[in-house]
Amino acid sequence: MEYIGIIMFGVALLALLFGFPVGFTFGGVAMIFVCIAKLPDIQHMLQDGAGFSDIFAEITSTFAFMPYRIQSIMENSVLMAVPLFIFMGVVLEKTRLAERLLESMGELFGRVRGGLAISTVLVGALLAASTGIVGASVVAMGLISLPVMLKHGYDKRLGCGTICASGTLGQIIPPSIVLIILGDVMGIPVGDLFRAAVAPGVVLVGLYILYILYTSWRNPQAAPSLSTETTDRRKLYTSAILHVLPPLALILIVLGSIFAGIATPTESSALGSVGALLLAVIYRHFSWKLLYEAALDSVRVTAMVFAILLGATAFSMAFSYTGGDILVEDALLDLPGDEIGFLALSMLTILLLGFFIDFVEISFIIVPILAPAAEALGIAPLWFAILIAMNLQSSFLTPPFGFSLFYLKGVAPPGVTTTDIYRGVVPFILIQVAVLVSILVFPGWYGLA
């Protein structure tokens, strides 16, 4: 029974691989294994003639503080930013912001070899900083940008990889739902996480563009230049500026208010939601139907996140009761290489788990197990959180269960195969791993030392 917590963890992961709902899986596995852990006590109670109500009370005593945990979650002001940022992103997605940006950027960079792919990366970065919704970004760019790339002779793998990688930038570029969740789980101010994530996000965007330029130079047929229909460059610049300024202003309002200390992340998320509605009015897309649909979509996503959080809370309580947290912490503290050994193993573990489970499950289950060991080793929490955030971004790209791959496959033209998408994202995964290693080895470059 000593390793029952570790077995419980393995069973939960196995259940997730079979497609069981995440929140119910964590809660159900926790209840089952608490019953198993309490079997000796139950046997003694039965021998003493205890009734069903006494046995039930004994089993549920492990979760006696669960109502207080739930109340604490519901009253958490940091987590209030999650539904508001989701609402902001959904509203902007429904205003066809991505379509307008891609069209203007495509015309602006079209004459450059690899220009369509570069414009996709830049639009992905802008969407990441203004919406932060990976699915919406990948689907929008897959519908708009990929057909244009294929029409002009772009290599399918390069086009697919660029769209998937650009769409996942919302995981690291603030305001990011991942950073908000990590801030709550690890007890780090979200504003500090937002500031710390800017440099890695900019480096990642720069490396994506350098890779596209290198690929187009090495193989011009993979990313040819194209002649734009509009020859008036001034008109092109004006159109690009007009389409970039509104989302850029929203980014400055949301992030600027946080970085300047004027507003908390929760308050800035409310500002962002109002700003998104104003952009909907400016783009003449506002309607009560849009408002209702955006609110409904936000509730769906938020309910999913909080259901996972509640299930993960029950799971963590059961995991601690069975002694699994102590076993894991002792094992991590005894690793060779101390700090470096722990960081290398934890990053590798998160990377491998990202192949199979979502970033939300990793944030709520894996991170609380790793965080105490990191604190005991004297690892800076902000540095560790940024490492995890960069690592979690890869979970959207890694086959076979990377969500971005599924999003793109769902909207890709018939000639694009799953193999094309999988092979296309490999170079971008390697770039992400390279940035992760650079943050690990040279944190001072990113202001994290």
PDB file of C-alpha atoms in Angstrom, residues 117 121 157-166 204 207-209 211-212 215 394 397 423-434:
ATOM      1  CA  ALA A 117       4.390  32.322 -43.870  1.00  0.00           C
ATOM      2  CA  VAL A 121       3.606  34.197 -37.769  1.00  0.00           C
ATOM      3  CA  ARG A 157       4.507  20.811 -44.530  1.00  0.00           C
ATOM      4  CA  LEU A 158       5.901  24.316 -44.146  1.00  0.00           C
ATOM      5  CA  GLY A 159       2.434  25.862 -44.394  1.00  0.00           C
ATOM      6  CA  CYS A 160       0.889  23.450 -41.886  1.00  0.00           C
ATOM      7  CA  GLY A 161       3.775  23.772 -39.428  1.00  0.00           C
ATOM      8  CA  THR A 162       3.730  27.569 -39.603  1.00  0.00           C
ATOM      9  CA  ILE A 163      -0.007  27.778 -38.924  1.00  0.00           C
ATOM     10  CA  CYS A 164       0.031  25.295 -36.025  1.00  0.00           C
ATOM     11  CA  ALA A 165       3.081  26.902 -34.388  1.00  0.00           C
ATOM     12  CA  SER A 166       1.784  30.461 -34.836  1.00  0.00           C
ATOM     13  CA  LEU A 204      10.134  32.401 -30.276  1.00  0.00           C
ATOM     14  CA  LEU A 207      13.190  32.184 -34.471  1.00  0.00           C
ATOM     15  CA  TYR A 208      10.061  31.105 -36.354  1.00  0.00           C
ATOM     16  CA  ILE A 209      10.649  33.900 -38.883  1.00  0.00           C
ATOM     17  CA  TYR A 211      13.499  29.415 -39.846  1.00  0.00           C
ATOM     18  CA  ILE A 212      11.037  30.409 -42.592  1.00  0.00           C
ATOM     19  CA  THR A 215      13.879  27.421 -45.553  1.00  0.00           C
ATOM     20  CA  SER A 394       4.694  22.278 -27.008  1.00  0.00           C
ATOM     21  CA  LEU A 397       1.995  20.671 -31.230  1.00  0.00           C
ATOM     22  CA  ARG A 423       5.974  16.362 -40.308  1.00  0.00           C
ATOM     23  CA  GLY A 424       5.403  20.096 -40.672  1.00  0.00           C
ATOM     24  CA  VAL A 425       5.342  20.808 -36.937  1.00  0.00           C
ATOM     25  CA  VAL A 426       8.557  18.894 -36.130  1.00  0.00           C
ATOM     26  CA  PRO A 427      10.962  21.819 -36.913  1.00  0.00           C
ATOM     27  CA  PHE A 428       8.830  24.187 -34.849  1.00  0.00           C
ATOM     28  CA  ILE A 429       8.776  21.754 -31.917  1.00  0.00           C
ATOM     29  CA  LEU A 430      12.581  21.637 -32.105  1.00  0.00           C
ATOM     30  CA  ILE A 431      12.663  25.463 -32.065  1.00  0.00           C
ATOM     31  CA  GLN A 432      10.450  25.488 -28.973  1.00  0.00           C
ATOM     32  CA  VAL A 433      12.694  22.940 -27.264  1.00  0.00           C
ATOM     33  CA  ALA A 434      15.743  25.053 -28.173  1.00  0.00           C
TER      34      ALA A 434
END
